[in-house]
mmCIF file of C-alpha atoms in Angstrom:
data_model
loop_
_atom_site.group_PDB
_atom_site.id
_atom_site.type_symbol
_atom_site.label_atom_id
_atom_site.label_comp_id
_atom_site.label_asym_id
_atom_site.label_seq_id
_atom_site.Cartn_x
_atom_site.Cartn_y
_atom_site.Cartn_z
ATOM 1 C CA UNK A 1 -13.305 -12.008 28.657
ATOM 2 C CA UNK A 2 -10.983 -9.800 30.663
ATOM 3 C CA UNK A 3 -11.853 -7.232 33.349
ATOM 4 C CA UNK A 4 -10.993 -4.233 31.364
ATOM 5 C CA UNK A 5 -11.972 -1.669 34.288
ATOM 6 C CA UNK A 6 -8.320 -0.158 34.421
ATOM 7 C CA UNK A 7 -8.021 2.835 32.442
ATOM 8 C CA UNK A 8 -6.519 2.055 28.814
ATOM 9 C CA UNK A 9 -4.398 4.258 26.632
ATOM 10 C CA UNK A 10 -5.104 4.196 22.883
ATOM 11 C CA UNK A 11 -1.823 4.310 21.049
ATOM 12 C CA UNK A 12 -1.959 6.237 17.972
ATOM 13 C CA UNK A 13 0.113 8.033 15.480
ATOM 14 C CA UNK A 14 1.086 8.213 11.909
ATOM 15 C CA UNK A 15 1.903 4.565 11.068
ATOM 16 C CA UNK A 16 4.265 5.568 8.209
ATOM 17 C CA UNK A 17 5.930 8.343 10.314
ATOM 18 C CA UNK A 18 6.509 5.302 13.358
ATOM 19 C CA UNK A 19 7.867 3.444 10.995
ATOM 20 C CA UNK A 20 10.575 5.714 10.171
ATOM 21 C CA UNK A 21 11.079 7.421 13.284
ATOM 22 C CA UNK A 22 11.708 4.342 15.206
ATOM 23 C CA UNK A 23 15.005 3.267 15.864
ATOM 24 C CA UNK A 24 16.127 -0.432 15.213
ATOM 25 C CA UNK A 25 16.656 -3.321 17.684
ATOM 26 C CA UNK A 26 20.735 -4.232 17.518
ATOM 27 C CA UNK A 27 20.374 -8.057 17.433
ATOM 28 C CA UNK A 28 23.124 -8.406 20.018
ATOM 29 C CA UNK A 29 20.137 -6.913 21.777
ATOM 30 C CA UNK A 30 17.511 -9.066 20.774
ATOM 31 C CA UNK A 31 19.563 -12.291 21.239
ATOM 32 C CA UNK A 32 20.276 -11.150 24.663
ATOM 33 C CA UNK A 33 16.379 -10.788 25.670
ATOM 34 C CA UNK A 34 15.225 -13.866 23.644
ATOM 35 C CA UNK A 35 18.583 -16.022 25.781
ATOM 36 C CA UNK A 36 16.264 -14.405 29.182
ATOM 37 C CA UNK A 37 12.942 -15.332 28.181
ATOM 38 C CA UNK A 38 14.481 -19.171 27.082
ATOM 39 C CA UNK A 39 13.547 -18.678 23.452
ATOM 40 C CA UNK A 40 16.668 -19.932 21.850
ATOM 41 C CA UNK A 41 18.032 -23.362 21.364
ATOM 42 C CA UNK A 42 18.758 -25.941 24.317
ATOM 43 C CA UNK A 43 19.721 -29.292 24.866
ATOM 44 C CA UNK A 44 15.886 -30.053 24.536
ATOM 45 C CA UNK A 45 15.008 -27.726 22.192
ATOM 46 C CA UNK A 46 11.136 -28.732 22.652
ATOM 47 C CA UNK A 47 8.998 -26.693 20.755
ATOM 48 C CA UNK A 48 7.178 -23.647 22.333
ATOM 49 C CA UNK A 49 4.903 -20.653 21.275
ATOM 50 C CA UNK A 50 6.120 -16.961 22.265
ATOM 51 C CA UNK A 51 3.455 -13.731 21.851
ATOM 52 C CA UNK A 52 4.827 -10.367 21.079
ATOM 53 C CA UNK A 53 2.328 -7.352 22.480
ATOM 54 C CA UNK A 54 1.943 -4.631 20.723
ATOM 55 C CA UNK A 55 4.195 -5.663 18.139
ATOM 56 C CA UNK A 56 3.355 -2.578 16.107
ATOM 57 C CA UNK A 57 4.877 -2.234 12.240
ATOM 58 C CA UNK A 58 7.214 -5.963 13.274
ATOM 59 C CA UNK A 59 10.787 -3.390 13.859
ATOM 60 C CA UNK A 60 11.452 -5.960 17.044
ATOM 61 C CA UNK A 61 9.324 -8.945 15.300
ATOM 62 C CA UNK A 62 12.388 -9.109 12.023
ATOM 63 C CA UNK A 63 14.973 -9.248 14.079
ATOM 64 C CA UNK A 64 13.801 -11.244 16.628
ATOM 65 C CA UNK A 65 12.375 -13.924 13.490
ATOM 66 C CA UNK A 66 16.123 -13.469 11.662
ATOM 67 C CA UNK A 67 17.740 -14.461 14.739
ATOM 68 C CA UNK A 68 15.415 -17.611 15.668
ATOM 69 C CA UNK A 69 15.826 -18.554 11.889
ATOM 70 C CA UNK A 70 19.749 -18.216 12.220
ATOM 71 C CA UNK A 71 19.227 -20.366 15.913
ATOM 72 C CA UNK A 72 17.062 -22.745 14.064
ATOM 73 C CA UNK A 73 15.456 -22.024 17.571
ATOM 74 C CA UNK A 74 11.736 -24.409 17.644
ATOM 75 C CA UNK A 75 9.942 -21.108 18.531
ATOM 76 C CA UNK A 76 6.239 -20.638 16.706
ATOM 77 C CA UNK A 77 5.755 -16.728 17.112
ATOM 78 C CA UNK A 78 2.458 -14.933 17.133
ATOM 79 C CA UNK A 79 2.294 -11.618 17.156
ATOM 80 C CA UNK A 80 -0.564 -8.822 18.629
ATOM 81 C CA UNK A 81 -1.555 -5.001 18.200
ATOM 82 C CA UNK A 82 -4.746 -3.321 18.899
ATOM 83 C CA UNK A 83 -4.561 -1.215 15.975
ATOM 84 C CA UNK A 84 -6.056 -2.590 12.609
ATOM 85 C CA UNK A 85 -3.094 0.261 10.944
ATOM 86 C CA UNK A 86 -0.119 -1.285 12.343
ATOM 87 C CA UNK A 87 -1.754 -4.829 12.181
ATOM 88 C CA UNK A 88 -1.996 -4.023 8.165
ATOM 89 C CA UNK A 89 1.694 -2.789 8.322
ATOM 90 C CA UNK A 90 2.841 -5.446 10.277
ATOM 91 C CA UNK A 91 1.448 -8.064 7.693
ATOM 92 C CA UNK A 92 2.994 -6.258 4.672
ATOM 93 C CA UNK A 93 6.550 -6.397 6.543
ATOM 94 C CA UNK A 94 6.626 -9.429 8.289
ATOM 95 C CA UNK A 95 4.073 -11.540 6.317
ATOM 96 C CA UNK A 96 5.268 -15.211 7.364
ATOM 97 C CA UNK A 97 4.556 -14.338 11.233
ATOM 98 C CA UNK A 98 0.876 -14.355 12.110
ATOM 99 C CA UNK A 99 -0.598 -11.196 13.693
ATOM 100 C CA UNK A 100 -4.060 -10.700 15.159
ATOM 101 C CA UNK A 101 -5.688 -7.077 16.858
ATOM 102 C CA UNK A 102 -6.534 -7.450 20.286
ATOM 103 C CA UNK A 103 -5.495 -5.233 23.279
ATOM 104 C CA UNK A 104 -3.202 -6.285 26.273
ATOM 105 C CA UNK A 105 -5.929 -6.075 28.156
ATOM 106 C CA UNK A 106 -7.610 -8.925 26.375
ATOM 107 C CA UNK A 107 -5.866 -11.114 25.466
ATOM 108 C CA UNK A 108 -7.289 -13.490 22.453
ATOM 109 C CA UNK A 109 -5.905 -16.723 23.493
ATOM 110 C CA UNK A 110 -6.236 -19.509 26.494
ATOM 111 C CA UNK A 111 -4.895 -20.087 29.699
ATOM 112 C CA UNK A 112 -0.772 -20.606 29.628
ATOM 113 C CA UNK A 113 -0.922 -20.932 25.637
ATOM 114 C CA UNK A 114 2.536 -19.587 25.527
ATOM 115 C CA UNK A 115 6.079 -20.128 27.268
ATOM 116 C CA UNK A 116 7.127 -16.720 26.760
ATOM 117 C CA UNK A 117 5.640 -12.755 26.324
ATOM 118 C CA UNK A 118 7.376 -10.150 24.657
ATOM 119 C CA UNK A 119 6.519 -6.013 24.689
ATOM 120 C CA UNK A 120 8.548 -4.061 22.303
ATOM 121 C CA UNK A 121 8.775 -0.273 23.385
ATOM 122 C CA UNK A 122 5.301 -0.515 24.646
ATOM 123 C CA UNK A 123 4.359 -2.044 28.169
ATOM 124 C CA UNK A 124 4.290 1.477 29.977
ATOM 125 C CA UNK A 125 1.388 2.300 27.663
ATOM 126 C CA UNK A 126 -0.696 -0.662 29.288
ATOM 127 C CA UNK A 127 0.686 -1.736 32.612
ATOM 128 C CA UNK A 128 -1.796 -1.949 34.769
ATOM 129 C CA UNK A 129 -3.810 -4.689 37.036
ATOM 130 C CA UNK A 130 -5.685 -5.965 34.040
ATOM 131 C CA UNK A 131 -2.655 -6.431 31.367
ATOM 132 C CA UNK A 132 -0.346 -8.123 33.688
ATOM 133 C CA UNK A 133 -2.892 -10.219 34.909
ATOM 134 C CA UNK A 134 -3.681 -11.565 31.254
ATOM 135 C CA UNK A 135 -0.015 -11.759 30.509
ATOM 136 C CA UNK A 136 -0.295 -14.306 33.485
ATOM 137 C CA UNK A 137 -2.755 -16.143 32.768
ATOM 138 C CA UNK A 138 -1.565 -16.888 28.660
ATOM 139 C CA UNK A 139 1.905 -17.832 30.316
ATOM 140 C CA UNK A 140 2.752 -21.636 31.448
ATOM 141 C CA UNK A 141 3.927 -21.908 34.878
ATOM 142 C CA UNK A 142 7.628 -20.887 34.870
ATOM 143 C CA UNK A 143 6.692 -18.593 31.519
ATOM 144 C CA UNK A 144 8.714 -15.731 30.846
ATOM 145 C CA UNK A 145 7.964 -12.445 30.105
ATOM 146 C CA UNK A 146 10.693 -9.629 28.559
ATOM 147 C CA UNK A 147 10.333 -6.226 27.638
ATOM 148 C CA UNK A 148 12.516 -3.535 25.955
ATOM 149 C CA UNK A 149 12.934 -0.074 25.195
ATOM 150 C CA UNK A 150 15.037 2.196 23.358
ATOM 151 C CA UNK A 151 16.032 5.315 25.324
ATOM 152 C CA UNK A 152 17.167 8.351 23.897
ATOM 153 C CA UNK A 153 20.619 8.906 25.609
ATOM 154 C CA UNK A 154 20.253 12.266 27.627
ATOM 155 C CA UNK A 155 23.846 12.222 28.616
ATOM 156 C CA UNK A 156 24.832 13.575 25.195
ATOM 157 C CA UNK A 157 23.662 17.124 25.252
ATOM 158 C CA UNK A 158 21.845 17.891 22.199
ATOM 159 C CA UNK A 159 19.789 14.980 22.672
ATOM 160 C CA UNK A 160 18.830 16.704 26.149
ATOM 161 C CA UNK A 161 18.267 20.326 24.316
ATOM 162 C CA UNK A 162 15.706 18.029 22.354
ATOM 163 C CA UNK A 163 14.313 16.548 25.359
ATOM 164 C CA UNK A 164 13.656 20.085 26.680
ATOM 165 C CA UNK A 165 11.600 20.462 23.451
ATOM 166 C CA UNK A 166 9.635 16.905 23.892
ATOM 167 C CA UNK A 167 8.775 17.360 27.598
ATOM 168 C CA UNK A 168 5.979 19.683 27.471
ATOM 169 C CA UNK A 169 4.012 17.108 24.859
ATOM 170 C CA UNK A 170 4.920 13.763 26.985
ATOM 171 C CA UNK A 171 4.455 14.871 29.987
ATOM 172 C CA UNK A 172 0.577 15.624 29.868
ATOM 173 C CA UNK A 173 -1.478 14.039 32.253
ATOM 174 C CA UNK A 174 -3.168 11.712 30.002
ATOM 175 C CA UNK A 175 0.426 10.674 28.569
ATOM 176 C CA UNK A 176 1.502 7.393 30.317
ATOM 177 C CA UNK A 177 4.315 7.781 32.538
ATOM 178 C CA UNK A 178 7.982 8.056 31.333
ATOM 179 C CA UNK A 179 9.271 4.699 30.905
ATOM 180 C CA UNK A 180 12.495 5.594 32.422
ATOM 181 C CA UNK A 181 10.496 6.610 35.625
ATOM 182 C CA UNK A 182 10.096 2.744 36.162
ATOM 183 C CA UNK A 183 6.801 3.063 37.388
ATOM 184 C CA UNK A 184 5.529 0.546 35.249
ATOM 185 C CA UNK A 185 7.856 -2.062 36.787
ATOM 186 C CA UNK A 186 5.307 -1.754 40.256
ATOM 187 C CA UNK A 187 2.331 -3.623 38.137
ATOM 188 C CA UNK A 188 4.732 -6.427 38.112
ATOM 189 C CA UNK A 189 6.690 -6.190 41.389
ATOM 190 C CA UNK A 190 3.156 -5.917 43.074
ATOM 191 C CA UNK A 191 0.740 -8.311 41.131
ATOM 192 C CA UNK A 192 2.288 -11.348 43.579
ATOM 193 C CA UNK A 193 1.932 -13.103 39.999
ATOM 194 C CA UNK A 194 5.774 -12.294 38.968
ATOM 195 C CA UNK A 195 9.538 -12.503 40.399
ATOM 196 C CA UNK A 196 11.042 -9.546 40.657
ATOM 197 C CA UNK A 197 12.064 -7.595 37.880
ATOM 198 C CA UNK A 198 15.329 -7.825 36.155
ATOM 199 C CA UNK A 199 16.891 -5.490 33.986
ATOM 200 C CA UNK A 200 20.165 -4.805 31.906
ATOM 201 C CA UNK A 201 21.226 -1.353 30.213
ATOM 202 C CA UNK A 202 24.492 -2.563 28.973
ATOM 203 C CA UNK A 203 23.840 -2.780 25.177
ATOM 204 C CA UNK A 204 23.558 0.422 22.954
ATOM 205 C CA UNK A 205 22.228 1.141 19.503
ATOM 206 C CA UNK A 206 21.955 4.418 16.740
ATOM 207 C CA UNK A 207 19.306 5.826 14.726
ATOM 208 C CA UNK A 208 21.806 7.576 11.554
ATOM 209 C CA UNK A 209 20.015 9.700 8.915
ATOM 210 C CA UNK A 210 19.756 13.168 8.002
ATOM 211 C CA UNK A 211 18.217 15.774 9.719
ATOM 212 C CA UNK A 212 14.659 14.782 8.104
ATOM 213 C CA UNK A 213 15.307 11.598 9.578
ATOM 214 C CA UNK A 214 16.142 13.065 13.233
ATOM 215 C CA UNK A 215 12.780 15.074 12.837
ATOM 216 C CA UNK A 216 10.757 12.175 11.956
ATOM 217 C CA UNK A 217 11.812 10.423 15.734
ATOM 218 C CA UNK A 218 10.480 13.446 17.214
ATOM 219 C CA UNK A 219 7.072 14.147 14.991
ATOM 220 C CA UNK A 220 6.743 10.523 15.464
ATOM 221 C CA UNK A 221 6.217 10.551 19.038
ATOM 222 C CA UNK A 222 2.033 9.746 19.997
ATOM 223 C CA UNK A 223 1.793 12.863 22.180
ATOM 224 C CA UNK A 224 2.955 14.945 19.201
ATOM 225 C CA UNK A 225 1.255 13.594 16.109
ATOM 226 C CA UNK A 226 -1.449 13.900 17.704
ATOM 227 C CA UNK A 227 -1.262 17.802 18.765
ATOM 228 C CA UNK A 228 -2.686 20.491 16.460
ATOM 229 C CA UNK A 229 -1.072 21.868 13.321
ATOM 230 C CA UNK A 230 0.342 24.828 14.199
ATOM 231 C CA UNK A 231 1.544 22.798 17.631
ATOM 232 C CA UNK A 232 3.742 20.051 15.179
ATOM 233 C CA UNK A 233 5.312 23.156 12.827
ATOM 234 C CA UNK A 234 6.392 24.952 16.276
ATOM 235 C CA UNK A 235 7.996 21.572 17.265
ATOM 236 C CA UNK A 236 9.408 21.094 14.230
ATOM 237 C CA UNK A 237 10.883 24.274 13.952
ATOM 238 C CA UNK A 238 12.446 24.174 17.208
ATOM 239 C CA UNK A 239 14.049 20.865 16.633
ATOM 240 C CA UNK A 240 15.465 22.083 13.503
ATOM 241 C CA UNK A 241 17.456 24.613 15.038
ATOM 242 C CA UNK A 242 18.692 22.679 17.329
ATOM 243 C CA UNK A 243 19.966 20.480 15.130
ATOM 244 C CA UNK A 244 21.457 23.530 12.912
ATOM 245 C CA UNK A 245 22.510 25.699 15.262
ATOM 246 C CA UNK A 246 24.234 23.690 18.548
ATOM 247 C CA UNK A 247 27.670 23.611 18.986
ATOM 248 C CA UNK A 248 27.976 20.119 18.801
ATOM 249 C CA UNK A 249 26.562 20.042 15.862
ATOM 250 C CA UNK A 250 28.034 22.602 13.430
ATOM 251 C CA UNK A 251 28.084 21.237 9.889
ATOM 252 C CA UNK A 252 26.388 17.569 10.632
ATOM 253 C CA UNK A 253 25.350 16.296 7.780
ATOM 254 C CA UNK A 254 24.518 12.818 8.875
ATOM 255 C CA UNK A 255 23.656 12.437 12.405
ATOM 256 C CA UNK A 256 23.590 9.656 14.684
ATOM 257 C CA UNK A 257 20.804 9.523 17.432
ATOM 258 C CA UNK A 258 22.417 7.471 20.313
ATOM 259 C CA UNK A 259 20.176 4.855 22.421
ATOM 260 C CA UNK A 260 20.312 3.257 25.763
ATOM 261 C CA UNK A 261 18.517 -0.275 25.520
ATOM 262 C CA UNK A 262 16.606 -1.463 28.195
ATOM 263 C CA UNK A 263 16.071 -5.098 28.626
ATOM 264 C CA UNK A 264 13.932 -6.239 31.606
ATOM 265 C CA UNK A 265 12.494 -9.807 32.384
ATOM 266 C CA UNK A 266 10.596 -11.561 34.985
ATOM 267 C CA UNK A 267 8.939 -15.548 35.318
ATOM 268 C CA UNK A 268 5.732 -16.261 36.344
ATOM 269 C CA UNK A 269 5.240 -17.419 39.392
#
C-alpha cells in the first residue's frame, strides 16, 4: 500500500451538474495526446494497457475509446476514480471500458502494469510526492504519462468578467492551486522519476448552449457546489447578468464558451 502522508483533496460535486457543465474533448485533441503517450497504431502495434486517473463521468474516456476503435489501436484501457458517484456514472456511459474506485494516491494495480497514464482535467487536484510516485511505479520503463485540461479562454472578455465572479470560490486556501499556475508541473519536474515536462496549447475547443447551459459550467465548479445556498443563488445571479447585460453579449441566444486545451506529457525515467 502507498504512503498516503501527503495531504489529499476530495473531489466532489454534483455528478449530474459535472456532467453537463463540462466541456468536451475535440478529438483532434485527444488524438494528439494519445500520438504523445504512444497509444496509437505502429509498425509493431504490440498490445499494451493504458490507465486513465480520475476518469470521472468517461467525457475524455469516449473519445479517447472512439478514436482507438477508429485506429484499431491494440490498446486495453482501464479506467479509475475515487468516487463510487462518478464510478456509477462512468459505468452507465462508457459500459464496455472497465472502471474501478481507488485514489491516485493508491493505486490498485502492480509495478509497471501499464505503458501509458492518462489524467483528464484532474492531476492538479492530486499532484503531490505520493501520486506521482505511484504513477511511476504502475508505468513500464519508458511509460508515458499525459495530462489535459480545458481552460476557459480569459482573453475574450466576458469570460474574464466571469472569472472575476469564480475567483473568490477557487481561490480558497483549501482549493488546489490554479492549474494554469503550473505548479503542479514541479511534482514532476522534481520527483527525478520523470523527463521534463512537455506541453502544447495549440488546439482549441467550445462549450455551445444556452445560458442555462453557461450557468451549469460555473455551478459545476467543486469550490462552488459545494458553498452554501444562499452562496450558489448569489453566484448564479451574478453570472446571469453578465451574460444578459455585457456588451458583447447583447441578444445571445446561444453562446459559445471558448477553451484553451492543454496537453502536457512526460516518460518515465
Amino acid at each position: 500500500m502507498a504512503d498516503t502522508s501527503d495531504i489529499i483533496r476530495e473531489f466532489t460535486t454534483d455528478v449530474s451538474l459535472y456532467e453537463k457543465g463540462r466541456p468536451e474533448y475535440s478529438k483532434e485533441s485527444v488524438e494528439f495526446l494519445l500520438s504523445c503517450v504512444g497509444a496509437l497504431p505502429s509498425e509493431n502495434n504490440e498490445a499494451t494497457k493504458l490507465l486513465e486517473i480520475a476518469a470521472g463521468t468517461g467525457k475524455f474516456t469516449r473519445v479517447m475509446a472512439e478514436i482507438l476503435t477508429e485506429k484499431k489501436a491494440n490498446v486495453k484501457v482501464i479506467a479509475s476514480d475515487s468516487q463510487e458517484a462518478m464510478c456509477d456514472m462512468f459505468r452507465r456511459s462508457v459500459p464496455r471500458i472497465e472502471v474501478l474506485r481507488f485514489p491516485a494516491e493508491n493505486i490498485a494495480f502492480p509495478d509497471e502494469s501499464f505503458s501509458a497514464v492518462i489524467c483528464a482535467q484532474s492531476f492538479h487536484w492530486f499532484a503531490n510526492a505520493t501520486s506521482v510516485s505511484e504513477i511511476s511505479r504502475v508505468l513500464q520503463p519508458g511509460g508515458k504519462y499525459g495530462m489535459i485540461w480545458n481552460h476557459r479562454d480569459f482573453s475574450v472578455p466576458w469570460v474574464r468578467a466571469m472569472q472575476g465572479i469564480i475567483d473568490p470560490f477557487v481561490k480558497q486556501k483549501d482549493m488546489p492551486a490554479d492549474p494554469r499556475e503550473l505548479k503542479w508541473m514541479e511534482s514532476l519536474n522534481n520527483s527525478g522519476k520523470f523527463t521534463s515536462v512537455e506541453r502544447n496549447t495549440v488546439f482549441r475547443t467550445y462549450l455551445e448552449g444556452d445560458m442555462d447551459a453557461i450557468l451549469s459550467v460555473v455551478m459545476c465548479i467543486s469550490a462552488i457546489s459545494q458553498s452554501s445556498k444562499e452562496k450558489r443563488v448569489e453566484v448564479e445571479a451574478k453570472i446571469r447578468d453578465i451574460l444578459t447585460n455585457h456588451p458583447d453579449l447583447k441578444g445571445t441566444k446561444v453562446y459559445k464558451l471558448p477553451y484553451i486545451t492543454d496537453i502536457c506529457w512526460c516518460t518515465k525515467k
